[in-house]
Coordinates of N, CA and C in Angstrom, one line a residue:
M293 N -118.3 43.7 -34.1 CA -118.0 43.9 -35.0 C -116.6 44.1 -35.2
R294 N -115.8 44.4 -34.1 CA -114.0 44.2 -33.5 C -113.8 43.0 -33.7
S295 N -114.8 42.2 -33.6 CA -114.3 40.7 -33.8 C -113.7 40.0 -34.8
L296 N -114.6 40.5 -35.7 CA -114.7 39.9 -37.0 C -113.9 40.6 -38.7
A297 N -113.5 42.2 -37.9 CA -112.5 43.4 -38.8 C -111.1 42.6 -37.8
L298 N -111.1 42.1 -37.2 CA -109.3 41.3 -36.3 C -108.9 40.2 -37.1
L299 N -111.2 39.3 -37.5 CA -110.6 37.7 -37.8 C -110.3 38.3 -39.6
A300 N -111.4 39.4 -40.3 CA -111.0 39.4 -41.4 C -109.6 39.6 -41.8
L301 N -109.2 41.0 -41.3 CA -107.6 41.2 -41.1 C -106.6 39.6 -41.0
A302 N -106.7 38.7 -40.4 CA -106.3 38.3 -39.9 C -106.0 36.4 -41.5
L303 N -107.3 36.6 -42.1 CA -107.2 35.8 -43.3 C -106.4 36.3 -44.1
I304 N -106.5 37.7 -44.0 CA -105.7 38.5 -45.5 C -104.7 38.3 -45.4
C305 N -104.0 38.1 -44.0 CA -102.7 38.6 -43.8 C -101.8 37.0 -43.5
L306 N -103.2 36.1 -43.7 CA -102.7 34.7 -43.7 C -101.9 34.0 -44.9
P307 N -102.2 34.2 -46.4 CA -101.4 33.7 -47.0 C -100.0 34.3 -47.1
V308 N -100.2 36.1 -46.8 CA -98.8 36.1 -46.9 C -97.4 36.1 -45.9
T309 N -98.3 35.7 -44.1 CA -96.7 34.7 -44.1 C -97.0 33.5 -43.8
A310 N -98.0 32.9 -44.8 CA -97.6 31.3 -45.2 C -96.6 31.5 -46.1
A311 N -96.6 32.5 -47.6 CA -95.8 32.4 -48.2 C -94.3 33.0 -48.3
A312 N -94.2 33.7 -46.8 CA -92.6 33.8 -46.4 C -91.6 33.1 -45.9
V313 N -92.3 32.2 -45.5 CA -91.6 30.8 -45.1 C -91.2 29.6 -45.7
T314 N -89.9 29.5 -45.6 CA -89.1 29.1 -46.9 C -89.4 28.0 -46.7
P315 N -90.0 26.9 -47.4 CA -89.5 25.6 -47.5 C -88.7 24.4 -47.4
R316 N -88.9 23.7 -46.3 CA -87.6 23.0 -45.5 C -87.2 22.0 -46.7
E317 N -85.7 21.8 -46.9 CA -85.0 21.1 -47.8 C -85.9 20.3 -47.2
P318 N -86.0 19.1 -48.3 CA -86.2 17.3 -48.1 C -85.0 16.4 -47.5
A319 N -85.2 15.4 -46.6 CA -83.7 15.3 -46.0 C -83.5 14.2 -47.1
R320 N -82.7 13.9 -46.9 CA -81.3 13.0 -47.6 C -81.2 12.2 -47.6
V321 N -81.7 10.9 -48.5 CA -82.4 9.4 -48.1 C -81.4 8.6 -49.1
A322 N -80.1 7.9 -48.1 CA -79.1 7.2 -49.3 C -80.2 5.9 -49.8
P323 N -78.9 5.8 -51.1 CA -80.2 5.1 -51.4 C -79.6 3.8 -51.6
G324 N -78.5 3.3 -50.3 CA -78.6 1.9 -49.6 C -78.4 1.9 -48.5
P325 N -77.8 0.7 -47.7 CA -78.0 1.0 -46.3 C -76.0 1.0 -46.0
T326 N -75.5 0.7 -47.0 CA -73.9 0.7 -47.1 C -73.7 2.4 -47.6
C327 N -74.2 2.8 -47.8 CA -73.6 4.0 -48.7 C -73.6 5.0 -47.3
L328 N -72.3 6.1 -48.6 CA -71.8 7.2 -47.4 C -72.3 8.0 -48.0
D329 N -72.3 9.4 -46.7 CA -72.5 10.6 -47.2 C -71.6 11.5 -48.1
A330 N -70.9 11.8 -49.4 CA -70.3 12.2 -49.8 C -69.5 13.5 -48.7
R331 N -71.0 14.6 -48.6 CA -70.9 15.9 -48.5 C -70.7 15.6 -47.3
G332 N -69.6 17.0 -46.7 CA -69.4 17.7 -45.3 C -68.6 16.6 -44.3
L333 N -67.9 15.7 -45.1 CA -66.4 14.8 -44.5 C -65.8 15.4 -43.2
R334 N -65.9 15.1 -41.9 CA -64.9 15.9 -41.2 C -63.5 15.9 -40.8
D335 N -62.9 14.3 -41.5 CA -62.5 14.0 -41.3 C -62.1 12.6 -42.1
M336 N -60.4 11.9 -42.2 CA -59.7 10.9 -43.2 C -58.3 10.9 -42.8
N337 N -58.4 9.6 -42.9 CA -57.0 8.7 -41.7 C -56.6 7.5 -42.3
Q338 N -55.4 7.5 -42.8 CA -54.4 6.4 -43.0 C -53.9 5.4 -42.4
T339 N -53.8 4.6 -42.2 CA -52.8 3.4 -41.6 C -52.7 2.2 -42.5
D340 N -53.5 1.8 -44.2 CA -52.5 1.3 -45.0 C -53.0 1.5 -46.2
A341 N -51.8 1.0 -47.1 CA -52.7 1.9 -48.7 C -53.6 1.0 -48.8
D342 N -54.3 -0.1 -48.1 CA -56.0 -0.2 -49.7 C -56.8 0.3 -48.7
S343 N -56.8 1.0 -47.5 CA -58.3 2.0 -47.5 C -58.2 3.4 -47.3
V344 N -59.0 4.1 -46.0 CA -59.0 5.7 -44.6 C -60.0 4.7 -44.1
T345 N -60.0 6.0 -43.4 CA -61.3 6.1 -42.7 C -61.7 7.3 -42.3
V346 N -63.1 8.2 -42.3 CA -63.2 8.8 -42.6 C -64.7 9.3 -41.6
L347 N -64.9 10.3 -41.5 CA -66.0 10.5 -40.4 C -67.0 11.3 -41.1
D348 N -67.7 11.0 -41.5 CA -69.3 12.1 -41.8 C -69.6 12.5 -41.1
A349 N -70.8 13.7 -41.8 CA -71.3 15.2 -41.1 C -71.9 15.1 -40.0
D350 N -72.5 13.5 -39.7 CA -73.5 12.9 -38.6 C -72.2 12.1 -37.3
Q351 N -71.2 12.5 -37.9 CA -70.1 11.8 -36.4 C -69.9 10.8 -37.0
Q352 N -70.0 9.7 -38.5 CA -70.8 8.5 -37.9 C -68.5 8.4 -39.2
P353 N -68.7 7.1 -38.7 CA -66.8 6.6 -38.9 C -67.9 5.4 -39.9
W354 N -66.8 5.7 -41.1 CA -66.7 3.9 -42.3 C -64.9 3.9 -42.5
R355 N -64.9 2.7 -43.0 CA -63.9 2.4 -43.5 C -64.5 2.2 -45.2
V356 N -63.9 3.3 -46.1 CA -63.5 3.2 -47.4 C -62.4 2.5 -48.4
H357 N -62.5 1.1 -48.8 CA -61.7 0.4 -49.6 C -61.3 1.1 -51.1
F358 N -59.8 0.8 -51.1 CA -59.4 0.9 -52.5 C -59.6 -0.4 -53.0
Q359 N -59.9 -0.2 -54.6 CA -59.3 -1.0 -55.9 C -58.0 -1.8 -56.2
S360 N -57.1 -1.1 -55.5 CA -56.1 -1.0 -55.9 C -55.0 -0.2 -54.5
A361 N -53.9 -0.3 -53.9 CA -52.9 -0.4 -53.6 C -53.2 1.8 -54.0
C362 N -53.5 2.6 -52.7 CA -53.2 4.1 -53.1 C -53.0 4.7 -51.6
P363 N -51.3 4.5 -51.4 CA -50.6 5.7 -50.1 C -50.4 6.7 -50.4
G364 N -50.4 7.6 -49.1 CA -50.2 8.9 -49.1 C -51.5 9.4 -48.9
V365 N -52.4 9.1 -48.4 CA -53.6 10.1 -48.2 C -53.3 11.3 -47.6
D366 N -52.5 10.6 -46.4 CA -51.9 11.4 -44.9 C -50.8 12.6 -45.4
D367 N -49.9 12.5 -46.2 CA -49.0 13.7 -46.3 C -49.6 14.3 -47.2
A368 N -51.1 14.2 -47.9 CA -51.3 14.8 -49.6 C -51.6 16.0 -49.1
A369 N -51.6 16.8 -49.5 CA -51.7 18.8 -49.5 C -53.2 18.4 -49.5
D370 N -54.1 17.9 -50.0 CA -55.7 18.0 -51.2 C -55.9 16.2 -51.3
A371 N -57.2 15.9 -50.0 CA -57.6 14.7 -49.8 C -59.2 14.9 -50.7
V372 N -59.2 14.6 -51.5 CA -61.2 14.8 -51.2 C -62.0 13.1 -51.5
L373 N -63.1 13.2 -50.5 CA -63.6 12.0 -51.3 C -64.9 12.3 -53.0
E374 N -64.4 11.8 -54.3 CA -65.1 12.3 -55.0 C -66.6 10.9 -55.4
A375 N -68.2 11.6 -56.2 CA -69.3 10.6 -55.8 C -70.2 11.3 -56.7
P376 N -70.2 10.9 -58.1 CA -70.9 11.7 -59.1 C -72.3 11.9 -57.6
S377 N -73.3 11.0 -57.7 CA -74.2 11.1 -57.0 C -74.4 11.9 -55.6
G378 N -73.3 11.9 -55.0 CA -73.6 12.2 -53.1 C -72.8 11.5 -52.4
W379 N -72.9 10.3 -53.2 CA -73.5 9.4 -52.1 C -71.9 8.0 -53.1
A380 N -71.3 7.7 -51.9 CA -70.0 6.5 -52.4 C -70.8 5.2 -51.4
C381 N -70.9 4.3 -52.6 CA -70.8 3.1 -52.3 C -70.5 1.8 -52.6
G382 N -69.8 1.9 -53.3 CA -69.1 1.7 -53.8 C -68.7 0.9 -55.6
G383 N -69.6 1.9 -56.0 CA -70.4 2.0 -57.7 C -69.0 2.7 -57.8
P384 N -69.5 2.6 -59.9 CA -68.6 3.2 -60.9 C -68.1 4.7 -60.4
R385 N -67.1 5.0 -60.8 CA -66.6 6.3 -60.5 C -66.6 7.4 -59.3
E386 N -67.1 6.1 -58.3 CA -66.5 6.8 -57.0 C -64.7 6.9 -57.0
R387 N -64.6 7.3 -56.3 CA -62.6 8.1 -55.8 C -62.7 8.9 -54.9
V388 N -60.9 8.5 -54.5 CA -60.6 9.8 -54.1 C -59.5 10.2 -54.3
R389 N -59.6 11.1 -54.9 CA -58.5 12.3 -54.9 C -57.7 12.7 -54.7
I390 N -56.3 12.8 -54.2 CA -55.5 12.9 -53.6 C -54.0 14.1 -54.7
D391 N -53.8 14.8 -54.3 CA -53.1 15.8 -54.8 C -53.4 15.1 -56.2
G392 N -53.9 15.1 -57.5 CA -54.0 15.4 -58.6 C -53.9 13.8 -59.2
R393 N -54.3 12.7 -58.2 CA -54.3 11.2 -58.7 C -55.2 11.2 -58.3
H394 N -55.7 9.5 -58.9 CA -57.3 9.8 -58.1 C -57.0 7.8 -57.8
C395 N -58.1 7.3 -56.8 CA -57.7 5.9 -55.8 C -59.4 5.5 -56.5
P396 N -59.5 4.7 -57.5 CA -61.4 4.3 -57.0 C -61.2 3.6 -56.4
I397 N -62.7 3.6 -55.9 CA -63.0 2.6 -54.2 C -64.1 1.5 -54.6
A398 N -63.4 0.9 -54.1 CA -64.1 -0.9 -54.2 C -65.7 -0.9 -53.3
S399 N -65.3 -1.0 -51.9 CA -65.7 -0.6 -51.4 C -66.1 0.1 -50.1
V400 N -67.8 0.3 -48.9 CA -67.8 1.1 -48.2 C -68.7 0.7 -47.3
A401 N -67.7 0.3 -45.7 CA -68.9 -0.1 -44.4 C -68.7 0.9 -43.2
R402 N -69.3 0.2 -42.7 CA -69.1 1.2 -41.5 C -68.7 1.1 -40.6
I403 N -68.2 1.4 -39.7 CA -67.0 0.4 -38.9 C -67.5 1.6 -37.1
D404 N -67.2 0.9 -36.5 CA -67.6 1.8 -34.4 C -66.0 2.4 -34.0
A405 N -66.7 3.5 -33.1 CA -66.0 4.6 -32.8 C -64.2 3.8 -32.0
R406 N -65.2 3.2 -32.0 CA -63.8 2.6 -31.1 C -62.2 2.2 -32.4
E407 N -63.1 1.8 -33.1 CA -62.5 1.6 -34.8 C -62.0 2.5 -34.8
F408 N -62.4 3.7 -35.3 CA -61.7 4.8 -36.0 C -60.9 5.7 -35.3
A409 N -61.0 5.5 -33.8 CA -60.5 6.3 -32.7 C -59.0 6.3 -32.7
A410 N -59.2 4.1 -33.1 CA -57.4 3.5 -32.8 C -56.6 3.7 -34.4
E411 N -57.1 3.7 -35.2 CA -57.1 4.0 -36.8 C -56.3 5.6 -36.4
A412 N -57.5 6.8 -36.4 CA -57.3 8.4 -36.3 C -55.8 8.4 -35.5
K413 N -55.8 7.8 -34.5 CA -54.7 7.8 -33.2 C -53.3 6.8 -33.9
L414 N -53.6 6.4 -34.1 CA -52.3 5.8 -35.5 C -51.7 6.7 -36.3
S415 N -52.7 6.9 -36.8 CA -52.9 7.9 -38.1 C -51.6 9.7 -37.6
D416 N -52.3 9.7 -36.7 CA -51.4 10.9 -36.1 C -50.3 10.7 -35.4
A417 N -50.1 9.5 -34.6 CA -49.1 9.8 -34.5 C -47.5 9.3 -35.5
R418 N -48.4 8.7 -36.9 CA -47.6 8.2 -38.1 C -46.8 9.9 -38.6
T419 N -47.8 11.0 -38.5 CA -47.5 11.7 -39.5 C -47.1 12.5 -38.9
V420 N -46.9 12.9 -37.2 CA -46.4 14.7 -36.7 C -44.7 13.6 -37.7
K421 N -44.5 15.0 -38.4 CA -43.0 15.7 -38.1 C -42.0 15.8 -37.6
S422 N -40.7 15.6 -37.6 CA -39.8 15.4 -36.7 C -39.4 16.9 -36.9
L423 N -39.2 17.7 -35.7 CA -38.5 19.4 -35.9 C -36.8 19.2 -36.1
P424 N -36.3 20.1 -36.7 CA -35.0 19.6 -37.0 C -34.4 20.3 -35.0
T425 N -33.5 19.1 -34.7 CA -32.8 19.2 -33.9 C -32.4 20.4 -32.3
V426 N -33.2 20.1 -31.5 CA -32.9 21.2 -30.9 C -32.2 21.8 -29.5
Q427 N -32.3 22.2 -28.7 CA -31.9 21.9 -27.0 C -32.8 22.4 -26.6
V428 N -33.6 22.2 -25.6 CA -34.5 22.0 -25.0 C -35.2 21.8 -23.5
Q429 N -34.7 23.0 -22.9 CA -34.5 23.0 -21.3 C -36.2 22.7 -20.5
A430 N -36.1 21.1 -19.6 CA -37.7 21.4 -19.3 C -38.7 20.7 -20.1
A431 N -38.6 20.0 -21.1 CA -39.6 19.9 -21.3 C -39.4 18.7 -22.0
S432 N -41.0 17.7 -22.0 CA -41.1 16.5 -22.7 C -41.1 16.0 -23.6
E433 N -40.3 14.9 -23.9 CA -40.2 15.0 -25.3 C -41.5 14.2 -25.8
T434 N -41.9 12.9 -25.7 CA -43.3 12.1 -25.2 C -44.1 13.0 -25.5
G435 N -44.5 14.3 -25.1 CA -45.9 15.0 -25.6 C -45.7 15.0 -26.7
S436 N -44.2 15.6 -27.3 CA -44.4 16.0 -28.7 C -45.0 14.6 -29.7
R437 N -44.8 13.9 -29.5 CA -45.1 12.6 -30.5 C -47.0 12.7 -30.9
F438 N -47.4 13.0 -30.3 CA -49.0 12.8 -30.7 C -50.1 14.0 -30.4
R439 N -50.5 14.2 -31.3 CA -51.3 15.1 -32.1 C -53.1 14.7 -30.8
A440 N -54.0 15.6 -30.6 CA -54.5 15.6 -29.9 C -55.9 16.0 -30.7
S441 N -57.0 15.1 -30.6 CA -58.4 14.8 -31.5 C -59.3 14.3 -31.0
P442 N -60.0 14.6 -31.6 CA -61.3 14.4 -30.6 C -62.2 12.9 -31.5
A443 N -61.8 12.5 -31.9 CA -61.8 11.5 -32.0 C -61.2 10.1 -31.5
Y444 N -60.6 10.5 -30.1 CA -59.9 9.5 -29.8 C -59.5 10.1 -28.6
C445 N -59.5 11.3 -28.4 CA -59.1 12.5 -26.9 C -60.2 13.1 -26.0
F446 N -59.9 13.4 -24.8 CA -61.1 14.8 -24.3 C -60.8 15.2 -23.0
S447 N -60.5 16.7 -22.9 CA -60.1 17.3 -21.5 C -60.6 17.2 -20.3
A448 N -59.5 16.5 -19.8 CA -60.2 16.8 -18.6 C -60.6 17.7 -17.5
R449 N -60.5 18.4 -18.0 CA -61.0 19.8 -17.9 C -61.9 20.2 -18.5
A450 N -63.3 19.5 -19.5 CA -64.1 19.3 -19.7 C -64.9 18.3 -19.4
L451 N -64.9 17.7 -18.1 CA -65.2 16.2 -17.9 C -66.4 17.2 -16.7
R452 N -67.8 16.6 -17.0 CA -69.0 16.7 -16.5 C -69.5 16.1 -15.4
S453 N -70.0 14.3 -15.6 CA -70.6 13.3 -14.8 C -69.7 12.6 -15.5
W454 N -70.0 11.2 -14.5 CA -69.5 9.9 -15.3 C -70.4 8.8 -14.9
S455 N -70.7 7.8 -15.5 CA -71.4 6.1 -14.8 C -70.3 5.4 -15.4
E456 N -71.2 4.2 -14.6 CA -70.7 2.5 -14.8 C -71.7 2.0 -15.7
D457 N -71.8 0.8 -16.9 CA -72.8 0.5 -17.2 C -71.5 -1.0 -18.2
P458 N -72.7 -2.1 -18.1 CA -71.6 -3.3 -18.7 C -70.5 -3.3 -19.0
D459 N -70.5 -2.1 -20.5 CA -69.0 -1.6 -21.3 C -68.4 -1.0 -20.6
G460 N -68.0 -0.4 -18.9 CA -67.3 0.3 -18.5 C -67.4 1.3 -18.3
I461 N -66.8 2.4 -18.4 CA -66.6 3.8 -18.1 C -66.9 4.3 -18.7
K462 N -68.2 5.5 -18.4 CA -68.8 6.4 -19.6 C -68.8 7.6 -18.9
V463 N -68.4 8.6 -20.0 CA -67.0 10.2 -19.0 C -69.2 11.1 -19.8
E464 N -69.2 12.1 -19.3 CA -69.9 13.3 -20.7 C -68.7 14.6 -19.8
T465 N -68.9 15.4 -21.6 CA -67.9 16.4 -21.5 C -68.6 17.3 -21.9
N466 N -68.2 18.5 -21.9 CA -68.2 19.9 -22.9 C -68.5 20.0 -23.5
P467 N -69.7 19.6 -24.7 CA -69.2 19.1 -26.4 C -68.2 20.2 -27.2
K468 N -68.7 21.8 -26.9 CA -68.0 23.1 -27.1 C -66.2 22.4 -26.8
Q469 N -65.9 22.0 -26.2 CA -64.6 21.7 -26.2 C -64.5 20.6 -26.4
S470 N -64.9 19.4 -26.9 CA -64.5 18.1 -27.3 C -65.0 18.2 -28.2
G471 N -64.7 18.5 -29.6 CA -65.0 19.0 -31.2 C -66.6 18.3 -31.4
G472 N -67.8 19.0 -30.1 CA -68.7 18.7 -30.7 C -69.7 16.9 -30.2
N473 N -68.9 16.4 -29.1 CA -69.1 15.2 -28.7 C -69.2 15.8 -27.5
R474 N -70.2 14.5 -26.6 CA -71.2 14.3 -25.7 C -69.8 13.9 -24.5
Y475 N -70.2 12.8 -25.1 CA -70.1 11.7 -24.0 C -69.1 10.6 -25.0
Y476 N -67.7 10.3 -23.9 CA -66.9 9.2 -24.4 C -67.2 7.4 -23.2
R477 N -66.5 6.6 -23.8 CA -66.1 5.4 -23.5 C -64.9 4.8 -23.3
V478 N -64.6 5.7 -21.9 CA -63.3 5.1 -21.7 C -62.8 3.7 -20.8
E479 N -61.7 3.8 -22.2 CA -61.6 1.4 -21.7 C -60.2 1.3 -21.0
L480 N -60.4 0.7 -19.5 CA -59.3 0.1 -19.0 C -58.5 -0.6 -19.2
G481 N -57.1 -1.0 -18.6 CA -56.4 -1.8 -18.9 C -56.7 -3.5 -18.1
T482 N -57.4 -3.3 -16.8 CA -58.0 -4.0 -15.8 C -59.0 -3.5 -15.2
Y483 N -59.6 -4.5 -14.4 CA -60.4 -4.9 -13.8 C -60.2 -3.8 -12.4
C484 N -60.7 -2.5 -12.2 CA -60.7 -1.3 -11.3 C -61.2 -0.6 -10.3
P485 N -61.3 -2.1 -9.3 CA -62.1 -2.5 -8.3 C -61.6 -1.0 -7.5
E486 N -60.5 -0.1 -7.7 CA -60.6 1.2 -7.1 C -61.9 2.2 -7.1
V487 N -62.5 1.9 -8.8 CA -62.7 3.0 -8.9 C -63.6 2.2 -9.0
T488 N -64.8 1.7 -8.9 CA -65.9 1.4 -9.2 C -66.8 1.4 -8.3
N489 N -67.3 2.7 -8.3 CA -68.7 2.4 -7.3 C -68.2 3.9 -6.2
A490 N -67.1 4.1 -6.7 CA -66.4 5.1 -5.6 C -66.9 6.8 -5.9
P491 N -66.9 7.5 -5.1 CA -68.0 8.7 -4.7 C -67.3 10.0 -5.7
E492 N -65.7 9.7 -5.8 CA -65.3 10.9 -7.5 C -64.6 10.2 -8.0
I493 N -64.4 10.7 -9.1 CA -63.3 9.9 -10.0 C -62.8 11.6 -10.5
A494 N -61.6 10.8 -11.0 CA -60.5 12.5 -12.2 C -59.5 11.3 -12.9
F495 N -59.4 12.6 -14.0 CA -58.2 11.8 -14.6 C -56.6 12.6 -14.7
R496 N -55.9 12.2 -14.8 CA -54.2 12.0 -15.4 C -54.2 12.1 -15.8
S497 N -53.1 12.9 -16.7 CA -53.5 12.7 -18.2 C -51.0 12.1 -18.4
G498 N -50.7 11.8 -18.4 CA -49.6 11.0 -18.6 C -48.7 11.9 -19.0
F499 N -48.9 12.9 -20.1 CA -48.3 13.5 -20.7 C -48.0 15.1 -19.5
G500 N -49.0 15.2 -18.9 CA -49.4 16.3 -18.5 C -49.9 17.4 -18.9
N501 N -50.0 17.2 -20.2 CA -51.4 18.6 -20.8 C -52.9 18.6 -20.5
G502 N -53.1 17.7 -19.4 CA -54.9 17.6 -20.0 C -55.2 17.2 -20.4
L503 N -55.2 16.1 -21.3 CA -55.8 15.5 -22.4 C -56.1 14.1 -22.6
I504 N -57.0 13.3 -22.6 CA -56.9 11.8 -21.3 C -57.1 11.3 -22.9
C505 N -55.6 10.5 -23.6 CA -56.3 10.0 -25.0 C -56.3 7.7 -24.8
G506 N -55.3 7.9 -24.3 CA -54.8 6.4 -24.0 C -53.3 6.4 -24.2
N507 N -53.1 7.3 -24.3 CA -51.6 7.8 -24.1 C -50.6 6.7 -22.9
P508 N -49.6 6.6 -23.1 CA -49.0 6.2 -21.6 C -49.4 6.9 -20.6
G509 N -49.7 6.4 -19.4 CA -49.1 6.7 -18.7 C -50.7 7.5 -17.6
D510 N -51.5 7.7 -19.0 CA -53.1 8.1 -18.7 C -52.9 7.2 -17.4
R511 N -54.3 8.0 -16.5 CA -55.1 7.1 -15.5 C -56.2 7.8 -15.1
I512 N -57.0 6.6 -14.8 CA -58.1 7.0 -13.9 C -58.1 7.3 -12.3
I513 N -58.4 7.5 -11.4 CA -58.7 7.9 -10.3 C -59.6 7.6 -9.2
A514 N -59.8 7.2 -8.4 CA -60.6 7.8 -7.7 C -60.7 8.8 -6.0
S515 N -60.6 10.1 -6.8 CA -60.0 11.6 -5.3 C -60.6 11.1 -4.4
Q516 N -61.2 10.5 -4.1 CA -62.0 10.3 -2.6 C -61.5 8.8 -2.3
A517 N -61.1 8.4 -1.1 CA -60.5 7.3 -1.2 C -62.0 6.3 -0.7
L518 N -61.9 4.9 -0.8 CA -63.7 4.6 0.3 C -63.2 4.0 1.1
P519 N -64.1 3.6 2.3 CA -64.1 3.0 3.8 C -63.4 1.8 3.5
G520 N -62.2 1.6 4.7 CA -61.3 0.9 4.2 C -60.6 0.5 3.5
D521 N -59.9 1.5 2.4 CA -58.5 1.5 1.9 C -57.7 2.4 2.3
L522 N -56.4 1.1 2.6 CA -55.8 1.5 4.0 C -54.8 2.2 2.8
R523 N -54.8 1.8 1.6 CA -53.7 2.8 0.6 C -53.2 4.4 1.0
R524 N -54.7 4.3 0.7 CA -55.1 5.6 0.5 C -54.3 6.6 1.6
Q525 N -54.9 5.8 2.6 CA -55.2 6.2 3.9 C -54.0 6.6 5.1
S526 N -53.0 5.5 4.7 CA -52.0 5.8 4.4 C -50.6 6.6 4.4
N527 N -50.5 6.3 2.6 CA -49.7 7.4 1.8 C -50.5 7.5 0.9
P528 N -51.2 8.5 0.3 CA -52.3 9.0 -0.8 C -50.8 8.9 -1.7
R529 N -49.8 9.2 -1.9 CA -49.0 8.8 -2.5 C -49.1 7.2 -4.0
N530 N -48.9 5.9 -2.4 CA -49.1 4.8 -2.9 C -49.8 5.0 -3.9
Y531 N -51.1 5.3 -3.8 CA -51.9 5.9 -5.0 C -52.1 5.6 -6.0
L532 N -51.7 4.8 -7.6 CA -51.6 5.5 -8.8 C -52.7 5.1 -9.7
G533 N -54.1 4.8 -9.1 CA -54.8 4.6 -10.2 C -55.0 3.6 -10.9
C534 N -55.9 3.6 -12.4 CA -55.8 2.5 -12.9 C -55.8 2.8 -14.9
A535 N -54.7 2.3 -15.6 CA -54.2 2.7 -16.6 C -55.8 3.1 -17.7
V536 N -55.6 4.4 -18.7 CA -56.6 4.0 -18.7 C -56.1 3.7 -20.9
M537 N -56.5 2.6 -21.2 CA -56.0 2.5 -23.1 C -56.7 2.3 -24.1
A538 N -58.2 3.2 -24.1 CA -58.4 3.5 -25.2 C -59.7 4.3 -24.5
V539 N -59.9 5.3 -25.9 CA -61.0 6.4 -25.4 C -62.1 6.9 -26.8
Y540 N -63.2 6.2 -27.0 CA -63.0 7.0 -28.0 C -65.0 7.9 -27.7
P541 N -65.4 8.5 -28.8 CA -66.8 9.3 -28.5 C -68.0 8.3 -29.1
V542 N -68.8 8.4 -27.8 CA -70.5 7.1 -28.2 C -71.4 8.2 -28.5
R543 N -72.1 8.0 -28.4 CA -73.9 8.7 -28.5 C -74.6 7.7 -27.0

């Protein structure tokens, strides 16, 4: 009798429990393979007047081409991608609104993380404003010319692990310290036998700020000497490692 009573109670409570569950919103489906979700864009950069690069809510990079030249996106106080359906596919009435003026969109195309990182880095370098002339003691002038972005930088302190694959060096970082990115591709200027199969590696920031962005002086080094490496054994200071040329997030 007790079991029957419990079963009846469960059946009575079941509809109430089911009714209390909020239905999950259906996933948004793009109307075409080259349609950008205009909601929740994370970043927008411009290096030429004919287009901008954007990062969508899922951190996928895109290039948006204008119907005609539309400069000034990086200098604008307000830049918004407007699409009536919420998807930008290069159709009518899709535009980028820049401080009250409108730039109609001609087309939208996916790009890779490497291209987006290069555009973001160049855009940031071009838009850093110069301060009035001041006198500073023992400070680096070069370091102030670049802004750090998780689109093309990671913190050497956030490094968790690294591996080699056919495309080069892949590092794992702490996503909380890397703008939500867990993995980065590190491209080197030349083949680096000192690092290949090294037991441990480390990164050295050229600006001394702990950030690795492919800036001048950024290097990857083997933190332990390989057997037979007489340069490290004779004088560790002679070992400079290999130059880092580009950094960008990968999945």
